[in-house]
Amino acid sequence: MAKQTVAIIGLGYVGLPLACLCARRNFKVYGFDIDEAIVKATNSGKSHIADASLVKNVKALKGKIIATTDAQKAISNADVVVVCVPTPIDENKLPDLKPLESACRSIAQHLHKGQLIIIESTIYPGTVREIVKPILEKSGLISEKDFYLAHCPERIDPGNKKWVLESIPRVLGGLGGKGTKIAEKFYNSILKSEILVLSSIECAEAVKVVENTFRDVNIAFVNELAKSFDRLGIDVLEVIKGASTKPFGYMPFYPGPGVGGHCISVDPYYLIERAKQKGFEHEFLMLARKINDSMAGHVVLLAESALQKSDKTLQNSNIALLGLAYKANVDDMRESPALHILQLLKSKGASPKIFDPHIMEKSNCASIDAAIKNADCIILATHHKEFVSALTAQKLKSMGVKAVIDARNCLDKSAITAKGIIYKGIGH
Ligand code: SAJ
């Protein structure tokens, strides 16, 4: 596309990389965010997100992204406006579209003829047609006549070095033919990957929630297997390893303390709620969510049974909780199973030592040693590389650790057991 102006609404882990990519592709780029600190950091070439490649990109593109909290400045000058705001769930596990609706109201105030508005946030089928479009048409402009609407669900895997924004294939759907074409042209001008144009915007909206729900149900499958194989005396990891030798028709997932992050543990509820609005109960998806959410309690039960072996309880023991982040080597605690475990431990009268090297501000001790010294039971909730390398059988023995609940099945079970330390994994 000729040198055009793009406005990115929301400079988070989706919007900021997109703003950098558009700047690298010589678009004039405005980045709008409600957070003054994010705007300030971006304009001074600093990424507010710790991702190494993003830090490098934002620094290199200093001055090429005009970050602002002024919606008018960002939107009124743009040919293309891309919405990358969070779409979380509320305390009742219902979709919370308030950030999206608020972004759309800001756009409506400055919408002008010929603009293309693209939603990248994860939404449920029908959101653009039934929620976004009416808000934008309050401007008096008509969709697919005066302005265009499309949905291109974001795909990003935080920390993945192989699949980066410009190389990940995408799907695209529009409300009308012309807008879809303009959106396809926009994405072809910034991405190097294949773009699949779907027949409707609803199909595009469904793709993202289906991708992530696929992960959630498959993780629930292995989590339930882990519980049943505990009873059968079968090591679920070995079974998964065996099944993985099948070169087709099988895809390994691994049991753990539950599903965290702001995608996989959230997106199924978008599908569940939308279907419920149309009279369909997603029993299977709800059961998968229930199974994954039960794993934190399973971990705490394992700790209680390990302590029972030495007539101890959670209340009168030295407990260490290692890891707060929702997955390895990140500093993100959103929907983290570790927080669920912590809340259960506290509700049972335990006051655990807490240590996460990526989240020191929430740790209550300064090192792994300080956390595990003379622990009656350590619970490893996040498989940070620091833990995997430090927590050898020798180390655990020398620090007087009595029991290990390895909720990520990432430590050396046989070596730890050989030292006379109680070890329990998840189905392992
Ligand atoms: N988990 C398991 N067992 C598994 C895989 C994951 O318990 O076999 C847990 C993780 O520990 C974590 C949660 O599930 O708590 C989510 O894990 P994830 O690997 O899906 O990580 P996310 O949420 O950071 O990233 C995902 C993307 N991940 C991958 O493709 C590997 C992808 O699903 C989405 O593109 C992305 O969220 C998104 O933004 O939607």
Tab-separated table of C-alpha atoms and ligand atoms in Angstrom:
chain	number	residue	atom	x	y	z
A	1	MET	CA	0.000	0.000	0.000
A	2	ALA	CA	1.273	3.476	-0.761
A	3	LYS	CA	2.755	5.141	2.325
A	4	GLN	CA	-0.337	5.299	4.493
A	5	THR	CA	-1.054	6.081	8.076
A	6	VAL	CA	-2.028	3.386	10.539
A	7	ALA	CA	-3.301	3.823	14.080
A	8	ILE	CA	-2.861	0.958	16.534
A	9	ILE	CA	-5.325	1.081	19.432
A	10	GLY	CA	-3.728	-0.603	22.441
A	11	LEU	CA	0.057	-0.938	22.782
A	12	GLY	CA	0.164	-4.247	24.638
A	13	TYR	CA	1.813	-7.544	23.709
A	14	VAL	CA	-0.228	-7.549	20.458
A	15	GLY	CA	-0.379	-3.854	19.518
A	16	LEU	CA	3.214	-2.881	20.237
A	17	PRO	CA	4.814	-5.520	17.973
A	18	LEU	CA	2.267	-4.618	15.280
A	19	ALA	CA	3.135	-0.917	15.586
A	20	CYS	CA	6.833	-1.796	15.192
A	21	LEU	CA	6.139	-3.943	12.144
A	22	CYS	CA	4.055	-1.211	10.464
A	23	ALA	CA	6.797	1.332	11.180
A	24	ARG	CA	9.383	-1.016	9.682
A	25	ARG	CA	7.135	-1.266	6.614
A	26	ASN	CA	7.254	2.528	6.314
A	27	PHE	CA	3.737	3.290	7.399
A	28	LYS	CA	3.271	6.433	9.400
A	29	VAL	CA	2.318	4.921	12.752
A	30	TYR	CA	0.272	6.309	15.623
A	31	GLY	CA	0.027	4.173	18.722
A	32	PHE	CA	-2.876	4.999	21.040
A	33	ASP	CA	-2.979	3.799	24.626
A	34	ILE	CA	-4.870	4.932	27.710
A	35	ASP	CA	-1.774	4.308	29.847
A	36	GLU	CA	0.403	7.445	29.950
A	37	ALA	CA	3.411	5.424	31.116
A	38	ILE	CA	3.213	3.113	28.082
A	39	VAL	CA	2.954	6.124	25.771
A	40	LYS	CA	5.910	7.824	27.419
A	41	ALA	CA	8.050	4.689	27.357
A	42	THR	CA	7.256	3.984	23.693
A	43	ASN	CA	8.093	7.552	22.629
A	44	SER	CA	11.407	7.287	24.449
A	45	GLY	CA	12.209	4.038	22.650
A	46	LYS	CA	11.576	1.812	25.661
A	47	SER	CA	9.358	-1.298	25.496
A	48	HIS	CA	7.164	-1.713	28.589
A	49	ILE	CA	7.137	-5.441	27.758
A	50	ALA	CA	10.252	-7.404	28.746
A	51	ASP	CA	10.374	-9.414	25.487
A	52	ALA	CA	13.966	-9.117	24.165
A	53	SER	CA	13.127	-8.651	20.459
A	54	LEU	CA	10.460	-6.084	21.302
A	55	VAL	CA	12.902	-4.128	23.474
A	56	LYS	CA	15.319	-4.040	20.528
A	57	ASN	CA	12.623	-3.079	18.014
A	58	VAL	CA	11.068	-0.298	20.079
A	59	LYS	CA	14.525	1.172	20.693
A	60	ALA	CA	15.461	1.043	17.014
A	61	LEU	CA	12.158	2.598	15.981
A	62	LYS	CA	12.260	5.463	18.466
A	63	GLY	CA	10.435	8.404	16.899
A	64	LYS	CA	8.884	6.243	14.163
A	65	ILE	CA	5.885	5.355	16.342
A	66	ILE	CA	3.956	8.394	17.534
A	67	ALA	CA	2.528	7.094	20.786
A	68	THR	CA	-0.245	9.181	22.288
A	69	THR	CA	-3.158	9.180	24.721
A	70	ASP	CA	-4.952	11.555	22.360
A	71	ALA	CA	-7.454	9.453	20.407
A	72	GLN	CA	-8.196	12.242	17.981
A	73	LYS	CA	-4.546	12.685	17.055
A	74	ALA	CA	-4.175	8.941	16.430
A	75	ILE	CA	-7.446	8.137	14.728
A	76	SER	CA	-8.383	11.160	12.653
A	77	ASN	CA	-5.147	10.954	10.662
A	78	ALA	CA	-5.251	7.219	10.013
A	79	ASP	CA	-6.225	5.338	6.865
A	80	VAL	CA	-6.237	2.038	8.798
A	81	VAL	CA	-7.139	1.645	12.484
A	82	VAL	CA	-6.254	-1.677	14.157
A	83	VAL	CA	-7.823	-2.468	17.545
A	84	CYS	CA	-5.613	-4.587	19.829
A	85	VAL	CA	-7.213	-4.092	23.230
A	86	PRO	CA	-7.664	-6.819	25.874
A	87	THR	CA	-10.803	-8.953	25.817
A	88	PRO	CA	-10.734	-10.599	29.254
A	89	ILE	CA	-13.446	-12.326	31.293
A	90	ASP	CA	-15.037	-10.885	34.423
A	91	GLU	CA	-15.279	-12.466	37.876
A	92	ASN	CA	-18.261	-14.513	36.671
A	93	LYS	CA	-16.191	-15.910	33.777
A	94	LEU	CA	-18.265	-13.878	31.306
A	95	PRO	CA	-16.712	-12.042	28.333
A	96	ASP	CA	-15.771	-8.483	29.297
A	97	LEU	CA	-16.003	-6.388	26.123
A	98	LYS	CA	-15.788	-3.046	27.945
A	99	PRO	CA	-12.255	-2.236	26.703
A	100	LEU	CA	-13.311	-3.082	23.131
A	101	GLU	CA	-16.518	-1.036	23.358
A	102	SER	CA	-14.614	1.909	24.797
A	103	ALA	CA	-12.047	1.744	21.982
A	104	CYS	CA	-14.871	1.662	19.426
A	105	ARG	CA	-16.513	4.710	21.003
A	106	SER	CA	-13.230	6.620	20.708
A	107	ILE	CA	-12.939	5.583	17.068
A	108	ALA	CA	-16.546	6.600	16.347
A	109	GLN	CA	-15.784	10.130	17.546
A	110	HIS	CA	-13.045	10.558	14.948
A	111	LEU	CA	-14.159	8.175	12.209
A	112	HIS	CA	-13.995	9.532	8.663
A	113	LYS	CA	-14.932	8.308	5.182
A	114	GLY	CA	-12.764	5.654	3.607
A	115	GLN	CA	-11.245	4.369	6.871
A	116	LEU	CA	-10.650	0.662	7.428
A	117	ILE	CA	-11.228	-0.514	11.011
A	118	ILE	CA	-9.725	-3.898	11.871
A	119	ILE	CA	-10.355	-5.753	15.149
A	120	GLU	CA	-7.436	-8.034	16.128
A	121	SER	CA	-8.574	-8.674	19.700
A	122	THR	CA	-9.978	-12.144	20.417
A	123	ILE	CA	-13.782	-11.964	20.246
A	124	TYR	CA	-16.706	-14.331	19.832
A	125	PRO	CA	-18.587	-14.840	16.543
A	126	GLY	CA	-21.029	-11.969	16.026
A	127	THR	CA	-19.100	-9.340	18.017
A	128	VAL	CA	-18.196	-7.127	15.030
A	129	ARG	CA	-21.611	-7.276	13.407
A	130	GLU	CA	-23.672	-6.942	16.594
A	131	ILE	CA	-21.496	-4.814	18.902
A	132	VAL	CA	-18.672	-3.033	17.041
A	133	LYS	CA	-20.637	-1.968	13.938
A	134	PRO	CA	-23.537	-0.278	15.826
A	135	ILE	CA	-21.093	1.686	17.997
A	136	LEU	CA	-19.127	2.920	14.972
A	137	GLU	CA	-22.304	3.807	13.045
A	138	LYS	CA	-23.286	6.174	15.875
A	139	SER	CA	-20.864	8.466	14.022
A	140	GLY	CA	-23.532	8.740	11.323
A	141	LEU	CA	-21.281	6.933	8.867
A	142	ILE	CA	-22.447	3.616	7.382
A	143	SER	CA	-20.308	0.500	7.430
A	144	GLU	CA	-19.269	-0.899	4.032
A	145	LYS	CA	-20.426	2.381	2.444
A	146	ASP	CA	-18.481	5.103	4.273
A	147	PHE	CA	-15.998	2.976	6.210
A	148	TYR	CA	-14.970	-0.687	6.283
A	149	LEU	CA	-14.820	-3.341	9.013
A	150	ALA	CA	-12.715	-6.501	9.193
A	151	HIS	CA	-11.452	-9.021	11.767
A	152	CYS	CA	-7.978	-10.538	11.695
A	153	PRO	CA	-7.489	-12.419	14.979
A	154	GLU	CA	-4.072	-11.848	16.533
A	155	ARG	CA	-1.733	-14.814	16.734
A	156	ILE	CA	1.310	-14.390	18.885
A	157	ASP	CA	3.214	-16.828	21.029
A	158	PRO	CA	5.079	-14.827	23.648
A	159	GLY	CA	8.782	-15.704	23.567
A	160	ASN	CA	8.550	-17.890	20.446
A	161	LYS	CA	11.654	-17.153	18.380
A	162	LYS	CA	10.590	-19.196	15.346
A	163	TRP	CA	7.070	-17.901	14.830
A	164	VAL	CA	7.253	-14.134	14.923
A	165	LEU	CA	4.538	-11.682	13.927
A	166	GLU	CA	5.450	-11.299	10.247
A	167	SER	CA	5.829	-15.045	9.684
A	168	ILE	CA	2.680	-16.387	11.362
A	169	PRO	CA	-0.111	-17.278	8.892
A	170	ARG	CA	-3.329	-15.360	9.524
A	171	VAL	CA	-7.052	-15.603	8.790
A	172	LEU	CA	-9.179	-12.662	7.766
A	173	GLY	CA	-12.891	-11.934	7.463
A	174	GLY	CA	-14.746	-8.756	6.539
A	175	LEU	CA	-18.288	-7.445	6.763
A	176	GLY	CA	-18.301	-6.751	3.040
A	177	GLY	CA	-16.253	-7.551	-0.062
A	178	LYS	CA	-14.550	-4.183	-0.494
A	179	GLY	CA	-13.417	-3.884	3.103
A	180	THR	CA	-12.109	-7.439	3.051
A	181	LYS	CA	-10.035	-6.655	-0.034
A	182	ILE	CA	-8.558	-3.504	1.506
A	183	ALA	CA	-7.766	-5.425	4.713
A	184	GLU	CA	-6.140	-8.241	2.724
A	185	LYS	CA	-4.011	-5.652	0.917
A	186	PHE	CA	-3.005	-4.094	4.245
A	187	TYR	CA	-1.883	-7.392	5.743
A	188	ASN	CA	-0.116	-8.459	2.548
A	189	SER	CA	1.846	-5.214	2.776
A	190	ILE	CA	3.151	-5.959	6.284
A	191	LEU	CA	3.264	-9.754	6.627
A	192	LYS	CA	5.365	-12.341	4.846
A	193	SER	CA	2.942	-15.134	5.685
A	194	GLU	CA	-0.120	-16.633	4.053
A	195	ILE	CA	-3.429	-14.874	4.705
A	196	LEU	CA	-6.549	-17.011	4.383
A	197	VAL	CA	-9.631	-14.940	3.587
A	198	LEU	CA	-12.733	-16.628	5.014
A	199	SER	CA	-16.271	-16.337	3.712
A	200	SER	CA	-17.589	-14.390	6.691
A	201	ILE	CA	-16.389	-12.289	9.581
A	202	GLU	CA	-18.085	-14.753	11.937
A	203	CYS	CA	-15.841	-17.554	10.656
A	204	ALA	CA	-12.771	-15.405	11.320
A	205	GLU	CA	-14.060	-14.597	14.817
A	206	ALA	CA	-14.584	-18.306	15.501
A	207	VAL	CA	-11.088	-19.370	14.370
A	208	LYS	CA	-9.149	-17.817	17.240
A	209	VAL	CA	-11.392	-19.030	20.040
A	210	VAL	CA	-11.414	-22.502	18.462
A	211	GLU	CA	-7.585	-22.609	18.249
A	212	ASN	CA	-7.206	-21.778	21.919
A	213	THR	CA	-10.110	-23.907	23.101
A	214	PHE	CA	-8.492	-26.804	21.241
A	215	ARG	CA	-5.489	-26.378	23.534
A	216	ASP	CA	-7.618	-26.100	26.648
A	217	VAL	CA	-9.573	-29.325	26.003
A	218	ASN	CA	-6.424	-31.270	25.109
A	219	ILE	CA	-4.690	-30.097	28.259
A	220	ALA	CA	-7.771	-31.121	30.247
A	221	PHE	CA	-7.575	-34.550	28.596
A	222	VAL	CA	-4.026	-35.186	29.844
A	223	ASN	CA	-4.777	-33.638	33.227
A	224	GLU	CA	-7.629	-36.102	33.733
A	225	LEU	CA	-5.443	-38.939	32.472
A	226	ALA	CA	-2.806	-37.925	35.042
A	227	LYS	CA	-5.317	-38.312	37.838
A	228	SER	CA	-6.639	-41.679	36.638
A	229	PHE	CA	-3.175	-43.057	35.874
A	230	ASP	CA	-2.132	-42.188	39.444
A	231	ARG	CA	-4.772	-44.721	40.515
A	232	LEU	CA	-3.673	-47.220	37.870
A	233	GLY	CA	0.002	-46.849	38.834
A	234	ILE	CA	0.884	-45.806	35.277
A	235	ASP	CA	3.319	-42.983	34.494
A	236	VAL	CA	1.365	-40.613	32.221
A	237	LEU	CA	4.568	-39.003	30.898
A	238	GLU	CA	5.773	-42.329	29.611
A	239	VAL	CA	2.418	-42.983	27.967
A	240	ILE	CA	2.512	-39.544	26.294
A	241	LYS	CA	6.070	-40.278	25.153
A	242	GLY	CA	4.859	-43.585	23.742
A	243	ALA	CA	1.853	-42.058	21.995
A	244	SER	CA	4.148	-39.367	20.530
A	245	THR	CA	6.033	-42.002	18.567
A	246	LYS	CA	2.977	-42.152	16.324
A	247	PRO	CA	3.999	-39.892	13.408
A	248	PHE	CA	0.435	-38.889	12.593
A	249	GLY	CA	-2.872	-38.366	14.324
A	250	TYR	CA	-1.470	-37.561	17.758
A	251	MET	CA	-0.266	-34.300	19.316
A	252	PRO	CA	1.368	-34.276	22.794
A	253	PHE	CA	0.089	-32.082	25.596
A	254	TYR	CA	1.361	-32.281	29.165
A	255	PRO	CA	-0.344	-32.394	32.573
A	256	GLY	CA	0.345	-29.619	35.025
A	257	PRO	CA	-1.133	-27.507	37.837
A	258	GLY	CA	-3.797	-26.015	35.550
A	259	VAL	CA	-4.046	-23.589	32.628
A	260	GLY	CA	-2.983	-19.971	33.009
A	261	GLY	CA	-2.428	-17.002	30.770
A	262	HIS	CA	-4.882	-14.531	29.327
A	263	CYS	CA	-5.729	-16.666	26.274
A	264	ILE	CA	-6.140	-20.390	26.790
A	265	SER	CA	-7.891	-20.113	30.148
A	266	VAL	CA	-10.096	-17.268	28.881
A	267	ASP	CA	-11.068	-17.844	25.273
A	268	PRO	CA	-13.206	-20.963	25.830
A	269	TYR	CA	-15.598	-18.801	27.868
A	270	TYR	CA	-16.139	-16.592	24.795
A	271	LEU	CA	-17.332	-19.596	22.839
A	272	ILE	CA	-19.345	-20.993	25.794
A	273	GLU	CA	-21.137	-17.697	26.381
A	274	ARG	CA	-21.881	-16.956	22.725
A	275	ALA	CA	-23.355	-20.434	22.202
A	276	LYS	CA	-25.398	-20.054	25.401
A	277	GLN	CA	-26.854	-16.796	23.991
A	278	LYS	CA	-28.068	-18.926	21.072
A	279	GLY	CA	-29.394	-21.705	23.296
A	280	PHE	CA	-26.530	-24.198	23.119
A	281	GLU	CA	-24.693	-25.559	26.172
A	282	HIS	CA	-21.023	-26.402	25.520
A	283	GLU	CA	-20.925	-29.197	28.116
A	284	PHE	CA	-17.579	-30.566	26.895
A	285	LEU	CA	-15.825	-27.175	26.923
A	286	MET	CA	-17.200	-26.402	30.387
A	287	LEU	CA	-16.065	-29.786	31.691
A	288	ALA	CA	-12.560	-29.185	30.294
A	289	ARG	CA	-12.430	-25.821	32.097
A	290	LYS	CA	-13.579	-27.553	35.313
A	291	ILE	CA	-10.899	-30.244	35.012
A	292	ASN	CA	-8.130	-27.719	34.373
A	293	ASP	CA	-9.306	-25.539	37.253
A	294	SER	CA	-9.320	-28.601	39.559
A	295	MET	CA	-5.594	-29.215	39.134
A	296	ALA	CA	-4.487	-26.641	41.705
A	297	GLY	CA	-6.542	-28.502	44.323
A	298	HIS	CA	-5.026	-31.775	43.135
A	299	VAL	CA	-1.532	-30.339	43.715
A	300	VAL	CA	-2.445	-29.241	47.249
A	301	LEU	CA	-3.884	-32.696	48.008
A	302	LEU	CA	-0.590	-34.238	46.872
A	303	ALA	CA	1.255	-31.938	49.278
A	304	GLU	CA	-1.072	-32.893	52.143
A	305	SER	CA	-0.607	-36.606	51.506
A	306	ALA	CA	3.186	-36.200	51.307
A	307	LEU	CA	3.223	-34.379	54.661
A	308	GLN	CA	0.938	-36.992	56.210
A	309	LYS	CA	3.759	-39.535	55.753
A	310	SER	CA	5.638	-37.657	58.487
A	311	ASP	CA	2.486	-36.862	60.502
A	312	LYS	CA	2.574	-33.246	59.432
A	313	THR	CA	-0.087	-30.912	58.098
A	314	LEU	CA	0.097	-27.876	55.842
A	315	GLN	CA	-0.464	-25.723	58.900
A	316	ASN	CA	2.505	-26.918	60.956
A	317	SER	CA	5.040	-27.388	58.168
A	318	ASN	CA	7.627	-25.382	56.257
A	319	ILE	CA	6.139	-25.080	52.795
A	320	ALA	CA	7.868	-23.486	49.783
A	321	LEU	CA	5.942	-22.418	46.668
A	322	LEU	CA	8.362	-22.082	43.748
A	323	GLY	CA	7.017	-20.121	40.788
A	324	LEU	CA	4.102	-17.688	40.415
A	325	ALA	CA	4.108	-17.132	36.624
A	326	TYR	CA	1.590	-19.004	34.461
A	327	LYS	CA	4.275	-20.661	32.357
A	328	ALA	CA	8.036	-21.085	32.289
A	329	ASN	CA	10.462	-18.178	31.913
A	330	VAL	CA	7.885	-15.382	31.785
A	331	ASP	CA	6.953	-12.781	34.412
A	332	ASP	CA	3.196	-12.926	33.716
A	333	MET	CA	0.864	-14.102	36.516
A	334	ARG	CA	-2.460	-13.658	34.740
A	335	GLU	CA	-4.801	-16.553	35.603
A	336	SER	CA	-1.710	-18.361	36.916
A	337	PRO	CA	-2.420	-21.776	38.516
A	338	ALA	CA	0.320	-20.931	41.050
A	339	LEU	CA	-1.875	-18.157	42.449
A	340	HIS	CA	-4.741	-20.652	42.779
A	341	ILE	CA	-2.405	-23.034	44.659
A	342	LEU	CA	-1.236	-20.175	46.916
A	343	GLN	CA	-4.800	-19.186	47.756
A	344	LEU	CA	-5.678	-22.804	48.618
A	345	LEU	CA	-2.553	-23.198	50.775
A	346	LYS	CA	-3.414	-20.043	52.707
A	347	SER	CA	-7.044	-21.146	53.128
A	348	LYS	CA	-5.687	-24.320	54.760
A	349	GLY	CA	-3.594	-22.335	57.232
A	350	ALA	CA	-0.240	-22.680	55.460
A	351	SER	CA	2.077	-19.661	55.214
A	352	PRO	CA	4.445	-20.706	52.441
A	353	LYS	CA	7.789	-19.241	51.480
A	354	ILE	CA	7.260	-17.862	47.967
A	355	PHE	CA	9.965	-17.436	45.341
A	356	ASP	CA	9.764	-16.623	41.636
A	357	PRO	CA	12.990	-15.219	40.110
A	358	HIS	CA	10.922	-13.506	37.400
A	359	ILE	CA	8.518	-11.932	39.888
A	360	MET	CA	10.645	-10.825	42.833
A	361	GLU	CA	8.146	-8.199	43.889
A	362	LYS	CA	5.697	-10.938	44.861
A	363	SER	CA	8.317	-13.257	46.375
A	364	ASN	CA	8.760	-13.241	50.149
A	365	CYS	CA	12.280	-14.573	50.096
A	366	ALA	CA	15.341	-13.593	48.166
A	367	SER	CA	16.595	-16.870	46.714
A	368	ILE	CA	15.840	-20.502	45.975
A	369	ASP	CA	17.999	-21.530	48.954
A	370	ALA	CA	16.134	-19.224	51.307
A	371	ALA	CA	12.851	-20.672	50.063
A	372	ILE	CA	13.689	-24.385	50.252
A	373	LYS	CA	15.965	-24.560	53.363
A	374	ASN	CA	14.585	-27.251	55.674
A	375	ALA	CA	11.308	-27.322	53.763
A	376	ASP	CA	8.964	-30.123	54.753
A	377	CYS	CA	7.446	-29.810	51.281
A	378	ILE	CA	8.257	-27.739	48.212
A	379	ILE	CA	5.661	-27.214	45.493
A	380	LEU	CA	7.161	-26.428	42.098
A	381	ALA	CA	4.365	-24.622	40.240
A	382	THR	CA	6.302	-23.067	37.322
A	383	HIS	CA	9.140	-24.755	35.440
A	384	HIS	CA	11.436	-21.716	35.164
A	385	LYS	CA	14.837	-22.746	33.825
A	386	GLU	CA	16.405	-21.514	37.108
A	387	PHE	CA	14.473	-24.126	39.072
A	388	VAL	CA	15.135	-26.989	36.672
A	389	SER	CA	18.892	-26.393	36.865
A	390	ALA	CA	19.133	-25.630	40.598
A	391	LEU	CA	16.850	-28.248	42.141
A	392	THR	CA	19.063	-31.317	41.806
A	393	ALA	CA	18.593	-34.270	44.146
A	394	GLN	CA	21.894	-33.409	45.826
A	395	LYS	CA	20.826	-29.811	46.413
A	396	LEU	CA	17.453	-30.821	47.818
A	397	LYS	CA	19.087	-33.330	50.167
A	398	SER	CA	21.734	-30.888	51.368
A	399	MET	CA	19.063	-28.273	52.037
A	400	GLY	CA	17.050	-30.673	54.146
A	401	VAL	CA	14.017	-30.845	51.874
A	402	LYS	CA	11.670	-33.678	52.914
A	403	ALA	CA	9.150	-33.774	50.020
A	404	VAL	CA	8.766	-32.370	46.498
A	405	ILE	CA	5.486	-31.844	44.643
A	406	ASP	CA	6.669	-31.329	41.076
A	407	ALA	CA	3.562	-29.850	39.451
A	408	ARG	CA	5.436	-29.509	36.155
A	409	ASN	CA	7.037	-32.973	36.099
A	410	CYS	CA	10.317	-31.238	35.341
A	411	LEU	CA	12.676	-32.538	38.064
A	412	ASP	CA	14.627	-35.788	38.276
A	413	LYS	CA	12.173	-38.095	40.030
A	414	SER	CA	14.424	-41.161	40.339
A	415	ALA	CA	17.447	-39.220	41.655
A	416	ILE	CA	15.296	-37.359	44.182
A	417	THR	CA	13.584	-40.537	45.347
A	418	ALA	CA	16.975	-42.271	45.642
A	419	LYS	CA	17.958	-39.599	48.181
A	420	GLY	CA	15.037	-40.655	50.349
A	421	ILE	CA	13.042	-37.538	49.515
A	422	ILE	CA	9.314	-38.008	48.847
A	423	TYR	CA	8.576	-37.058	45.206
A	424	LYS	CA	5.178	-36.684	43.589
A	425	GLY	CA	4.545	-35.375	40.107
A	426	ILE	CA	1.296	-34.956	38.191
A	427	GLY	CA	0.497	-38.464	37.010
A	428	HIS	CA	4.214	-39.182	37.299
B	1	SAJ	N1	-0.086	-25.830	29.438
B	1	SAJ	C1	-0.208	-27.097	30.010
B	1	SAJ	N2	0.050	-28.187	29.244
B	1	SAJ	C2	0.423	-28.071	27.919
B	1	SAJ	C3	0.546	-26.776	27.354
B	1	SAJ	C4	0.284	-25.663	28.126
B	1	SAJ	O1	-0.545	-27.229	31.179
B	1	SAJ	O2	0.662	-29.103	27.283
B	1	SAJ	C5	-0.397	-24.648	30.237
B	1	SAJ	C6	0.754	-23.671	30.334
B	1	SAJ	O3	1.580	-23.979	31.432
B	1	SAJ	C7	0.036	-22.337	30.539
B	1	SAJ	C8	-1.239	-22.502	29.728
B	1	SAJ	O4	-1.434	-23.923	29.590
B	1	SAJ	O5	-0.303	-22.158	31.895
B	1	SAJ	C9	-1.183	-21.831	28.357
B	1	SAJ	O6	-0.034	-22.297	27.737
B	1	SAJ	P1	0.372	-21.886	26.211
B	1	SAJ	O7	1.571	-22.681	25.886
B	1	SAJ	O8	-0.778	-21.981	25.311
B	1	SAJ	O9	0.863	-20.397	26.398
B	1	SAJ	P2	0.288	-18.938	26.062
B	1	SAJ	O10	-1.099	-18.811	26.585
B	1	SAJ	O11	1.316	-17.958	26.482
B	1	SAJ	O12	0.333	-18.805	24.485
B	1	SAJ	C10	-0.699	-19.217	23.761
B	1	SAJ	C11	-0.054	-19.656	22.452
B	1	SAJ	N3	0.742	-20.841	22.755
B	1	SAJ	C12	1.174	-21.738	21.881
B	1	SAJ	O13	0.797	-21.758	20.739
B	1	SAJ	C13	2.189	-22.721	22.359
B	1	SAJ	C14	-1.158	-19.830	21.540
B	1	SAJ	O14	-2.013	-20.819	22.028
B	1	SAJ	C15	-1.827	-18.514	21.298
B	1	SAJ	O15	-1.331	-17.999	20.075
B	1	SAJ	C16	-1.526	-17.495	22.362
B	1	SAJ	O16	-1.604	-18.131	23.592
B	1	SAJ	C17	-2.559	-16.384	22.249
B	1	SAJ	O17	-2.137	-15.246	22.353
B	1	SAJ	O18	-3.732	-16.694	22.030
